[in-house]
Amino acid sequence: MEVIIQPDAAAAGLLAARMVAAVIKDKPHAVIGFPTGSTPIPFYARLVRMHREDGLDFSRITTFNLDEFVALAHDHPASYHAYMEKHLFGHVNVARDRIHIPDGTAADIPSYCRQYEDDIRTAGGIDIQILGIGPDGHIGFNEPTSSLGSRTRIKTLTLQTRRDNAAEFGGEDKVPFHVLTMGIGTILDSRMILLLAFGAKKAEIVARAVEGPITALVPASALQLHPRTVLLLDEPAAARLTKADYYRYVYEHKPDWQNY
Ligand code: GLP
């Protein structure tokens, strides 16, 4: 894993956007996996700016979102459909028919999930998957004890994750119990993974994911198995890493051709 520590979330968001822009410039029909949550907001803001100011062209990309709540209307303000519209899709020239967000309102969920996996494969696989991380180490909505080989499926949220989402829904009792999420196996199939984590409250789980054992109790620790995973952290999120100085030293001495 490559760990890059930036001074703050804005700087990390800019670097993440530059990395994604480089993928799109290199491969205009790239397949990109997008996350939600508060963490990627500065990253999306940068992508929108790059589209407006530098003409970054999204017209040929295909997108797959990580997850969505079950049985939640797409226009519900807390839905990830609404989130993506608000933060990215409403502001860039992405082709509507190449946007894929899990449909939590699907009538037959198991067959819909198989179709989602097929759609990723048919699109050629995900070139770059961007991720956040939950305080319990979940990626997408793969809660602790998710199989490290899991594929897109329905999951039940933990009480804590439902609590964490209470504000968006106007109360914990309004947060759905169920979600659809790409599996950990689905995520690991991506050619490149970029995980963003900001703030002191992520420091402990980031350290467990990067420097702890690979375990289903910390789903993000499965990323240690992936050959091209980059973690982009701000200083507070990096505070518990025992090898932070080494990660900084590696980044400072990257060969020019490897720079983002
Ligand atoms: C939700 C999302 C995850 C995200 C996590 C962290 O659970 N399903 O994909 O990583 O929230 O959210 P935040 O970035 O707001 O800390």
XYZ file of N, CA and C and ligand atoms in Angstrom:
796
model
N 0.851 -1.194 0.000
C 0.000 0.000 0.000
C 0.883 1.239 0.000
N 0.455 2.222 -0.772
C 1.184 3.489 -0.762
C 0.395 4.461 0.115
N 1.042 5.011 1.121
C 0.362 5.940 2.019
C 0.899 7.347 1.750
N 0.000 8.254 1.385
C 0.404 9.635 1.108
C -0.278 10.532 2.137
N 0.552 11.279 2.869
C 0.014 12.146 3.924
C 0.074 13.593 3.444
N -1.078 14.228 3.391
C -1.168 15.611 2.938
C -1.523 16.505 4.131
N -1.204 17.803 4.032
C -1.455 18.664 5.201
C -2.929 18.712 5.614
N -3.837 18.715 4.662
C -5.260 18.802 5.025
C -6.132 18.164 3.945
N -7.431 18.128 4.221
C -8.379 17.454 3.321
C -8.436 18.144 1.950
N -8.278 19.464 1.930
C -8.344 20.181 0.651
C -7.181 19.756 -0.251
N -5.977 19.682 0.321
C -4.801 19.275 -0.456
C -4.946 17.824 -0.916
N -5.461 16.968 -0.040
C -5.650 15.553 -0.405
C -6.723 15.419 -1.488
N -7.783 16.226 -1.377
C -8.853 16.205 -2.385
C -8.328 16.617 -3.747
N -7.441 17.615 -3.754
C -6.845 18.075 -5.016
C -5.977 16.974 -5.630
N -5.177 16.324 -4.796
C -4.306 15.260 -5.311
C -5.144 14.089 -5.856
N -6.203 13.733 -5.126
C -7.088 12.641 -5.581
C -7.714 13.008 -6.926
N -8.168 14.250 -7.056
C -8.794 14.688 -8.315
C -7.768 14.648 -9.439
N -6.517 15.033 -9.129
C -5.467 14.992 -10.162
C -5.210 13.559 -10.620
N -5.247 12.635 -9.665
C -5.017 11.228 -10.013
C -6.136 10.700 -10.908
N -7.366 11.054 -10.586
C -8.502 10.594 -11.404
C -8.469 11.281 -12.773
N -8.134 12.561 -12.790
C -8.041 13.281 -14.076
C -6.983 12.626 -14.969
N -5.877 12.190 -14.344
C -4.808 11.538 -15.126
C -5.311 10.236 -15.731
N -6.113 9.497 -14.972
C -6.680 8.242 -15.493
C -7.580 8.552 -16.691
N -8.427 9.577 -16.558
C -9.374 9.917 -17.642
C -8.616 10.408 -18.882
N -7.560 11.204 -18.671
C -6.804 11.719 -19.828
C -6.102 10.590 -20.556
N -5.603 9.636 -19.770
C -4.886 8.505 -20.346
C -5.849 7.546 -21.061
N -7.064 7.437 -20.514
C -8.050 6.479 -21.038
C -9.424 7.149 -20.985
N -9.803 7.879 -22.021
C -11.050 8.666 -21.964
C -12.294 7.832 -21.686
N -12.256 6.529 -22.003
C -13.430 5.690 -21.723
C -13.220 4.882 -20.428
N -12.459 5.443 -19.496
C -12.171 4.756 -18.223
C -13.456 4.422 -17.459
N -13.354 3.371 -16.652
C -14.457 2.966 -15.773
C -14.062 3.364 -14.351
N -14.894 4.190 -13.729
C -14.513 4.766 -12.435
C -15.541 4.393 -11.370
N -15.046 3.928 -10.235
C -15.911 3.573 -9.111
C -15.943 4.728 -8.121
N -17.146 5.198 -7.798
C -17.273 6.371 -6.932
C -17.878 6.025 -5.574
N -17.407 6.733 -4.521
C -17.938 6.561 -3.167
C -18.840 7.741 -2.771
N -19.428 7.631 -1.598
C -20.194 8.753 -1.041
C -19.631 9.053 0.352
N -20.376 9.786 1.154
C -19.899 10.155 2.491
C -19.379 11.586 2.479
N -19.000 12.071 3.655
C -18.519 13.458 3.735
C -17.082 13.577 3.220
N -16.305 12.502 3.345
C -14.886 12.553 2.986
C -14.627 12.965 1.534
N -15.326 12.387 0.536
C -14.964 12.725 -0.849
C -15.477 14.087 -1.335
N -16.173 14.857 -0.489
C -16.766 16.107 -0.978
C -15.707 17.073 -1.562
N -14.558 17.294 -0.875
C -13.555 18.196 -1.493
C -12.984 17.635 -2.799
N -12.929 16.323 -2.911
C -12.451 15.660 -4.135
C -13.439 15.924 -5.284
N -14.735 15.763 -5.018
C -15.733 16.027 -6.066
C -15.714 17.505 -6.468
N -15.560 18.383 -5.476
C -15.535 19.821 -5.787
C -14.390 20.136 -6.750
N -13.261 19.477 -6.539
C -12.097 19.678 -7.421
C -12.354 19.146 -8.822
N -12.985 17.970 -8.905
C -13.278 17.400 -10.234
C -14.205 18.330 -11.011
N -15.203 18.873 -10.321
C -16.152 19.787 -10.974
C -15.389 21.027 -11.471
N -14.486 21.515 -10.640
C -13.685 22.684 -11.031
C -12.802 22.377 -12.240
N -12.212 21.183 -12.245
C -11.359 20.788 -13.379
C -12.188 20.686 -14.657
N -13.430 20.263 -14.525
C -14.314 20.192 -15.693
C -14.607 21.616 -16.196
N -14.960 22.505 -15.273
C -15.352 23.867 -15.663
C -14.185 24.693 -16.176
N -13.056 24.579 -15.457
C -11.951 25.496 -15.762
C -10.937 24.925 -16.744
N -10.739 23.594 -16.699
C -9.705 23.014 -17.570
C -10.305 22.104 -18.635
N -11.628 22.007 -18.685
C -12.274 21.198 -19.717
C -12.111 19.702 -19.527
N -11.867 19.250 -18.279
C -11.773 17.796 -18.054
C -13.069 17.143 -18.562
N -12.886 16.169 -19.465
C -14.023 15.631 -20.216
C -14.477 14.291 -19.632
N -15.711 14.259 -19.147
C -16.269 13.036 -18.553
C -17.170 12.294 -19.546
N -17.223 12.768 -20.774
C -18.281 12.313 -21.687
C -18.175 10.841 -22.069
N -16.984 10.254 -21.948
C -16.858 8.847 -22.366
C -16.641 7.882 -21.213
N -16.567 8.399 -19.985
C -16.338 7.474 -18.866
C -17.619 6.694 -18.525
N -17.418 5.585 -17.826
C -18.529 4.810 -17.261
C -18.322 4.820 -15.756
N -19.401 4.951 -14.997
C -19.248 5.017 -13.543
C -20.058 3.930 -12.840
N -19.513 3.457 -11.733
C -20.213 2.504 -10.863
C -20.087 2.999 -9.436
N -21.203 3.236 -8.780
C -21.135 3.601 -7.371
C -21.061 2.371 -6.487
N -20.501 2.592 -5.311
C -20.277 1.486 -4.386
C -21.543 0.920 -3.768
N -22.463 1.821 -3.386
C -23.540 1.329 -2.530
C -24.754 2.249 -2.564
N -25.838 1.768 -1.964
C -27.081 2.551 -1.875
C -27.988 1.894 -0.830
N -28.875 2.674 -0.264
C -29.839 2.149 0.717
C -30.949 1.393 0.000
N -31.439 0.345 0.657
C -32.540 -0.444 0.084
C -33.870 0.280 0.317
N -34.700 0.237 -0.735
C -36.084 0.751 -0.680
C -36.160 2.250 -0.415
N -35.112 2.966 -0.769
C -35.127 4.417 -0.586
C -35.302 5.062 -1.965
N -36.271 5.961 -2.082
C -36.523 6.615 -3.378
C -35.255 7.331 -3.834
N -35.007 7.295 -5.135
C -33.784 7.905 -5.664
C -33.730 9.412 -5.409
N -34.904 10.037 -5.277
C -34.882 11.491 -5.042
C -34.938 11.829 -3.546
N -34.846 10.819 -2.674
C -34.761 11.112 -1.231
C -33.430 11.831 -0.995
N -33.433 12.930 -0.248
C -32.174 13.695 -0.084
C -31.017 12.896 0.515
N -31.305 11.831 1.273
C -30.214 11.040 1.866
C -29.778 9.894 0.959
N -30.417 9.752 -0.216
C -30.028 8.642 -1.099
C -28.692 8.964 -1.762
N -27.975 7.929 -2.164
C -26.694 8.152 -2.825
C -26.900 8.568 -4.278
N -28.089 8.299 -4.830
C -28.435 8.861 -6.144
C -28.445 10.395 -6.036
N -29.127 10.898 -4.993
C -29.221 12.354 -4.810
C -27.841 12.942 -4.509
N -27.070 12.243 -3.695
C -25.722 12.699 -3.330
C -24.864 12.885 -4.589
N -24.874 11.876 -5.464
C -24.009 11.935 -6.654
C -24.444 13.061 -7.591
N -25.748 13.267 -7.678
C -26.280 14.340 -8.512
C -25.796 15.691 -7.964
N -25.889 15.822 -6.646
C -25.537 17.075 -5.989
C -24.040 17.386 -6.086
N -23.215 16.354 -5.896
C -21.776 16.634 -5.791
C -21.002 16.462 -7.090
N -21.529 15.638 -8.029
C -20.746 15.431 -9.251
C -21.596 15.404 -10.523
N -22.500 14.448 -10.620
C -23.142 14.198 -11.905
C -23.945 15.396 -12.421
N -24.482 16.196 -11.520
C -25.250 17.380 -11.939
C -24.379 18.489 -12.496
N -23.050 18.335 -12.402
C -22.160 19.448 -12.762
C -21.147 19.120 -13.848
N -21.113 17.872 -14.309
C -20.126 17.490 -15.329
C -20.842 16.817 -16.498
N -20.109 16.604 -17.591
C -20.740 16.087 -18.816
C -20.672 14.558 -18.905
N -21.022 13.905 -17.800
C -21.024 12.437 -17.828
C -22.276 11.964 -18.594
N -22.132 10.867 -19.366
C -23.286 10.362 -20.131
C -24.215 9.620 -19.181
N -25.452 10.055 -19.124
C -26.412 9.496 -18.156
C -26.548 7.978 -18.266
N -26.468 7.458 -19.506
C -26.681 6.015 -19.671
C -25.443 5.196 -19.274
N -24.366 5.878 -18.879
C -23.205 5.124 -18.399
C -22.969 5.319 -16.892
N -23.979 5.891 -16.221
C -23.914 6.012 -14.759
C -24.596 4.785 -14.151
N -23.922 4.123 -13.219
C -24.524 2.985 -12.514
C -24.441 3.235 -11.013
N -25.598 3.259 -10.388
C -25.656 3.356 -8.921
C -26.564 2.217 -8.478
N -26.146 1.403 -7.505
C -27.012 0.285 -7.122
C -28.451 0.770 -6.867
N -29.407 0.004 -7.388
C -30.807 0.390 -7.282
C -31.455 -0.353 -6.120
N -31.528 0.328 -5.000
C -32.093 -0.284 -3.792
C -33.588 -0.518 -3.893
N -34.219 -0.035 -4.963
C -35.661 -0.263 -5.130
C -35.938 -1.452 -6.060
N -34.878 -2.147 -6.496
C -35.068 -3.289 -7.415
C -36.001 -4.326 -6.786
N -36.860 -4.921 -7.629
C -37.848 -5.879 -7.105
C -37.165 -7.190 -6.707
N -36.230 -7.643 -7.534
C -35.553 -8.909 -7.251
C -34.085 -8.584 -6.937
N -33.794 -8.427 -5.668
C -32.472 -7.930 -5.263
C -31.335 -8.896 -5.640
N -31.455 -10.199 -5.369
C -30.333 -11.082 -5.734
C -30.008 -11.031 -7.231
N -31.049 -11.039 -8.091
C -30.730 -11.038 -9.522
C -30.227 -9.650 -9.941
N -30.750 -8.597 -9.312
C -30.234 -7.257 -9.614
C -28.736 -7.173 -9.267
N -28.333 -7.741 -8.126
C -26.928 -7.682 -7.696
C -26.028 -8.457 -8.660
N -26.534 -9.597 -9.143
C -25.745 -10.356 -10.137
C -25.577 -9.528 -11.409
N -26.656 -8.829 -11.780
C -26.609 -7.978 -12.977
C -25.586 -6.848 -12.798
N -25.512 -6.297 -11.600
C -24.567 -5.196 -11.325
C -23.132 -5.685 -11.539
N -22.857 -6.889 -11.039
C -21.530 -7.497 -11.248
C -21.271 -7.719 -12.748
N -22.294 -8.217 -13.449
C -22.150 -8.442 -14.900
C -21.878 -7.126 -15.622
N -22.584 -6.079 -15.197
C -22.414 -4.773 -15.858
C -20.981 -4.259 -15.673
N -20.410 -4.479 -14.490
C -19.022 -4.047 -14.253
C -18.086 -4.813 -15.190
N -18.318 -6.114 -15.274
C -17.477 -6.951 -16.143
C -17.610 -6.534 -17.606
N -18.867 -6.335 -18.051
C -19.121 -5.969 -19.454
C -18.469 -4.626 -19.787
N -18.437 -3.729 -18.806
C -17.824 -2.410 -19.040
C -16.298 -2.513 -19.118
N -15.755 -3.683 -18.773
C -14.308 -3.875 -18.860
C -13.605 -3.859 -17.515
N -14.374 -3.817 -16.425
C -13.773 -3.780 -15.087
C -13.476 -2.343 -14.678
N -13.336 -2.144 -13.377
C -13.133 -0.785 -12.848
C -11.653 -0.409 -12.923
N -11.358 0.719 -13.560
C -9.959 1.167 -13.672
C -9.476 1.787 -12.377
N -10.311 2.622 -11.779
C -9.920 3.212 -10.490
C -11.152 3.299 -9.601
N -11.023 2.742 -8.412
C -12.122 2.764 -7.435
C -11.719 3.699 -6.302
N -12.526 4.708 -6.066
C -12.254 5.615 -4.946
C -13.098 5.143 -3.759
N -12.506 5.196 -2.579
C -13.183 4.717 -1.364
C -13.039 5.709 -0.224
N -14.024 5.709 0.665
C -13.859 6.284 2.000
C -13.685 5.112 2.952
N -13.726 5.382 4.244
C -13.650 4.291 5.234
C -14.557 4.650 6.403
N -15.362 3.694 6.822
C -16.211 3.921 7.993
C -15.389 3.813 9.263
N -15.870 4.365 10.368
C -15.116 4.322 11.625
C -14.839 2.893 12.097
N -15.628 1.922 11.632
C -15.388 0.518 11.997
C -14.590 -0.219 10.917
N -14.086 0.534 9.940
C -13.250 -0.078 8.895
C -14.051 -0.535 7.686
N -15.361 -0.211 7.640
C -16.109 -0.667 6.467
C -15.719 0.112 5.221
N -15.732 -0.587 4.093
C -15.540 0.051 2.783
C -16.794 -0.278 1.973
N -17.286 0.713 1.211
C -18.638 0.583 0.696
C -19.501 0.437 1.939
N -20.401 -0.531 1.937
C -21.136 -0.841 3.171
C -20.806 -2.259 3.629
N -19.570 -2.686 3.398
C -19.124 -3.996 3.869
C -18.732 -3.867 5.340
N -19.686 -4.193 6.176
C -19.478 -4.050 7.615
C -18.516 -5.136 8.122
N -17.940 -4.944 9.322
C -17.036 -5.956 9.870
C -17.656 -7.352 9.826
N -16.837 -8.311 9.514
C -17.125 -9.741 9.311
C -17.669 -10.037 7.918
N -17.767 -9.008 7.041
C -18.083 -9.283 5.634
C -17.006 -10.207 5.078
N -17.424 -11.119 4.197
C -16.426 -11.987 3.565
C -15.456 -11.144 2.743
N -14.182 -11.460 2.852
C -13.196 -10.711 2.069
C -13.301 -11.045 0.586
N -14.090 -12.085 0.253
C -14.313 -12.434 -1.160
C -15.696 -12.036 -1.644
N -16.428 -11.246 -0.848
C -17.837 -10.969 -1.178
C -18.013 -10.190 -2.469
N -19.214 -10.380 -3.071
C -19.584 -9.656 -4.288
C -20.779 -8.747 -3.957
N -21.250 -8.004 -4.943
C -22.387 -7.100 -4.733
C -23.585 -7.872 -4.157
N -24.150 -7.337 -3.076
C -25.229 -8.057 -2.376
C -25.909 -7.123 -1.390
N -26.935 -7.664 -0.732
C -27.616 -6.897 0.323
C -26.848 -7.088 1.634
N -26.761 -6.043 2.434
C -26.139 -6.142 3.760
C -27.032 -5.446 4.782
N -26.867 -5.838 6.027
C -27.574 -5.173 7.129
C -26.584 -4.239 7.822
N -26.983 -2.992 7.999
C -26.075 -2.032 8.645
C -25.957 -2.320 10.137
N -24.805 -2.028 10.698
C -24.660 -2.135 12.155
C -25.437 -0.988 12.805
N -25.711 -1.154 14.073
C -26.399 -0.091 14.827
C -25.607 1.201 14.751
N -24.261 1.070 14.880
C -23.408 2.254 14.875
C -23.484 2.989 13.530
N -23.449 2.232 12.433
C -23.515 2.887 11.114
C -24.870 3.563 10.941
N -25.941 2.952 11.441
C -27.255 3.595 11.347
C -27.262 4.871 12.178
N -26.609 4.824 13.332
C -26.498 6.029 14.166
C -25.718 7.118 13.431
N -24.600 6.709 12.788
C -23.747 7.670 12.078
C -24.503 8.349 10.936
N -25.524 7.680 10.408
C -26.281 8.230 9.282
C -27.568 8.938 9.717
N -27.792 9.008 11.040
C -29.070 9.522 11.551
C -29.346 10.959 11.097
N -28.318 11.797 11.104
C -28.534 13.214 10.785
C -29.111 13.390 9.379
N -28.568 12.644 8.411
C -29.034 12.773 7.018
C -30.501 12.360 6.877
N -30.936 11.452 7.750
C -32.298 10.922 7.632
C -33.281 11.594 8.590
N -32.764 12.490 9.451
C -33.647 13.137 10.416
C -34.055 12.185 11.530
N -33.141 11.340 11.966
C -33.420 10.439 13.097
C -32.971 9.021 12.798
N -32.415 8.382 13.848
C -31.871 7.026 13.696
C -32.942 6.031 13.247
N -34.169 6.217 13.746
C -35.249 5.276 13.418
C -35.641 5.334 11.939
N -35.215 6.410 11.251
C -35.565 6.541 9.827
C -34.485 5.967 8.901
N -33.353 5.576 9.471
C -32.264 5.038 8.641
C -32.604 3.587 8.268
N -32.572 3.260 6.958
C -32.891 1.884 6.571
C -31.946 0.885 7.252
N -32.432 -0.331 7.431
C -31.602 -1.402 7.986
C -30.708 -2.006 6.894
N -31.199 -1.948 5.650
C -30.526 -2.686 4.591
C -29.958 -1.777 3.508
N -28.904 -2.279 2.891
C -28.229 -1.552 1.814
C -27.790 -2.557 0.742
N -27.519 -2.052 -0.447
C -26.820 -2.847 -1.458
C -25.401 -2.311 -1.513
N -24.438 -3.202 -1.602
C -23.045 -2.739 -1.698
C -22.219 -3.669 -2.578
N -21.316 -3.083 -3.333
C -20.290 -3.911 -3.965
C -19.623 -4.712 -2.858
N -19.161 -5.916 -3.175
C -18.468 -6.707 -2.165
C -16.994 -6.323 -2.064
N -16.337 -6.902 -1.079
C -14.898 -6.643 -0.936
C -14.160 -7.271 -2.125
N -14.634 -8.451 -2.570
C -14.044 -9.081 -3.761
C -14.220 -8.209 -4.992
N -15.409 -7.579 -5.117
C -15.675 -6.675 -6.247
C -14.667 -5.524 -6.227
N -14.490 -4.938 -5.044
C -13.587 -3.789 -4.895
C -12.148 -4.199 -5.234
N -11.746 -5.377 -4.732
C -10.361 -5.822 -4.958
C -10.076 -6.126 -6.432
N -11.120 -6.350 -7.241
C -10.913 -6.583 -8.677
C -10.550 -5.305 -9.436
N -10.743 -4.138 -8.813
C -10.427 -2.869 -9.495
C -8.932 -2.794 -9.776
N -8.574 -2.155 -10.888
C -7.144 -2.097 -11.244
C -6.359 -1.202 -10.293
N -7.019 -0.153 -9.811
C -6.354 0.737 -8.856
C -7.385 1.169 -7.819
N -6.940 1.333 -6.594
C -7.842 1.754 -5.514
C -7.241 2.973 -4.828
N -8.095 3.944 -4.570
C -7.664 5.170 -3.915
C -8.577 5.382 -2.719
N -8.038 5.222 -1.517
C -8.864 5.380 -0.316
C -8.547 6.723 0.329
N -9.587 7.487 0.634
C -9.422 8.790 1.275
C -9.888 8.691 2.725
N -9.101 9.239 3.648
C -9.540 9.281 5.050
C -9.015 10.561 5.691
N -9.934 11.302 6.290
C -9.572 12.588 6.877
C -10.078 12.671 8.316
N -9.301 13.362 9.148
C -9.760 13.687 10.497
C -9.305 12.688 11.539
N -9.171 13.204 12.773
C -8.656 12.408 13.894
C -9.531 11.192 14.178
N -10.826 11.295 13.898
C -11.686 10.152 14.261
C -11.442 8.933 13.366
N -10.683 9.107 12.300
C -10.347 7.970 11.436
C -8.945 7.407 11.748
N -8.201 8.058 12.625
C -6.787 7.701 12.834
C -6.609 6.251 13.290
N -7.404 5.841 14.246
C -7.264 4.494 14.820
C -7.576 3.416 13.767
N -8.664 3.597 13.029
C -9.065 2.559 12.081
C -8.121 2.530 10.869
N -7.594 3.699 10.488
C -6.614 3.737 9.390
C -5.382 2.928 9.798
N -4.927 3.117 11.027
C -3.735 2.383 11.494
C -4.004 0.877 11.496
N -5.214 0.491 11.922
C -5.537 -0.950 11.935
C -5.610 -1.495 10.510
N -6.168 -0.705 9.589
C -6.314 -1.170 8.198
C -4.952 -1.298 7.508
N -4.051 -0.363 7.775
C -2.768 -0.329 7.055
C -1.715 -1.197 7.732
N -1.673 -1.147 9.064
C -0.562 -1.778 9.773
C -0.985 -2.954 10.641
N -2.280 -3.223 10.694
C -2.765 -4.359 11.478
C -2.872 -5.602 10.610
N -3.328 -6.702 11.208
C -3.501 -7.933 10.431
C -4.671 -7.824 9.460
N -4.616 -8.607 8.389
C -5.750 -8.689 7.466
C -6.831 -9.502 8.163
N -7.972 -8.871 8.367
C -9.050 -9.553 9.074
C -10.402 -9.011 8.620
N -11.383 -9.913 8.573
C -12.744 -9.493 8.215
C -13.322 -8.530 9.255
N -12.701 -8.468 10.442
C -13.177 -7.511 11.454
C -12.851 -6.080 11.051
N -11.863 -5.910 10.180
C -11.510 -4.590 9.637
C -11.533 -4.727 8.110
N -12.713 -4.576 7.499
C -12.810 -4.851 6.057
C -11.754 -4.135 5.206
N -11.387 -2.906 5.574
C -10.397 -2.173 4.771
C -9.021 -2.818 4.814
N -8.769 -3.688 5.802
C -7.457 -4.345 5.857
C -7.256 -5.272 4.658
N -8.358 -5.671 4.006
C -8.255 -6.524 2.805
C -7.501 -5.813 1.690
N -7.455 -4.476 1.762
C -6.750 -3.714 0.709
C -5.251 -4.008 0.721
N -4.739 -4.548 1.816
C -3.314 -4.946 1.853
C -3.001 -5.994 0.790
N -4.041 -6.703 0.336
C -3.841 -7.734 -0.686
C -3.800 -7.154 -2.097
N -4.182 -5.875 -2.219
C -4.322 -5.301 -3.565
C -2.992 -4.690 -4.029
N -2.569 -4.995 -5.259
C -1.237 -4.526 -5.689
C -1.126 -3.025 -5.955
N -2.252 -2.320 -6.116
C -2.148 -0.882 -6.419
C -3.161 -0.086 -5.618
N -2.941 -0.025 -4.325
C -3.820 0.773 -3.464
C -3.046 1.971 -2.933
N -3.654 3.149 -3.066
C -3.065 4.371 -2.516
C -3.998 4.886 -1.430
N -3.440 5.205 -0.267
C -4.228 5.842 0.792
C -3.856 7.301 0.857
N -4.837 8.163 0.726
C -4.582 9.595 0.807
C -5.155 10.104 2.121
N -4.277 10.553 3.009
C -4.700 10.934 4.363
C -4.363 12.392 4.632
N -5.108 13.016 5.552
C -4.631 14.288 6.078
C -3.810 13.967 7.343
N -3.166 14.974 7.900
C -2.283 14.728 9.068
C -3.021 14.070 10.230
N -4.215 14.587 10.630
C -4.884 13.950 11.786
C -5.217 12.480 11.551
N -5.597 12.101 10.321
C -5.956 10.701 10.053
C -4.725 9.799 10.058
N -3.539 10.410 9.899
C -2.299 9.630 9.859
C -1.637 9.521 11.230
N -2.255 10.143 12.239
C -1.577 10.322 13.533
C -1.224 9.021 14.245
N -1.937 7.926 13.975
C -1.664 6.685 14.719
C -0.811 5.693 13.933
N -0.322 6.086 12.765
C 0.496 5.170 11.959
C 1.901 5.100 12.554
N 2.411 3.888 12.775
C 3.739 3.785 13.388
C 4.833 4.101 12.364
N 4.513 3.960 11.077
C 5.536 4.171 10.060
C 5.289 5.438 9.232
N 4.633 6.423 9.842
C 4.284 7.650 9.112
C 5.531 8.317 8.505
N 6.630 8.336 9.264
C 7.844 8.994 8.751
C 8.357 8.266 7.508
N 8.251 6.973 7.533
C 8.680 6.183 6.366
C 7.805 6.504 5.152
N 6.471 6.605 5.349
C 5.577 6.906 4.228
C 5.901 8.285 3.645
N 6.223 9.243 4.527
C 6.570 10.597 4.051
C 7.869 10.553 3.236
N 8.825 9.821 3.762
C 10.140 9.682 3.112
C 10.000 9.023 1.730
N 9.175 7.991 1.655
C 8.949 7.323 0.368
C 8.336 8.314 -0.628
N 7.342 9.079 -0.173
C 6.653 10.017 -1.071
C 7.607 11.110 -1.552
N 8.455 11.603 -0.623
C 9.405 12.666 -0.998
C 10.424 12.179 -2.007
N 10.725 10.883 -1.980
C 11.777 10.355 -2.864
C 11.233 9.524 -4.006
N 9.985 9.774 -4.361
C 9.426 9.030 -5.494
C 10.167 9.397 -6.768
N 10.452 8.417 -7.612
C 11.034 8.766 -8.914
C 10.069 9.687 -9.665
N 10.592 10.639 -10.406
C 9.753 11.622 -11.113
C 8.643 10.973 -11.928
N 8.975 9.890 -12.603
C 7.997 9.269 -13.483
C 6.835 8.632 -12.731
N 7.039 8.492 -11.409
C 5.956 7.890 -10.609
C 5.060 8.948 -9.965
N 5.413 10.221 -10.126
C 4.644 11.257 -9.429
C 3.258 11.452 -10.015
N 2.326 11.861 -9.137
C 0.939 12.062 -9.582
C 0.744 13.495 -10.048
C -20.843 5.419 4.498
C -20.512 5.000 3.070
C -19.044 4.637 2.951
C -18.193 5.776 3.527
C -18.532 5.951 4.981
C -17.683 7.008 5.670
O -20.942 4.333 5.333
N -21.306 3.909 2.629
O -18.727 4.404 1.592
O -16.842 5.498 3.348
O -19.891 6.317 5.047
O -18.335 8.239 5.652
P -17.610 9.621 5.915
O -16.765 9.867 4.717
O -18.747 10.597 6.013
O -16.824 9.479 7.158
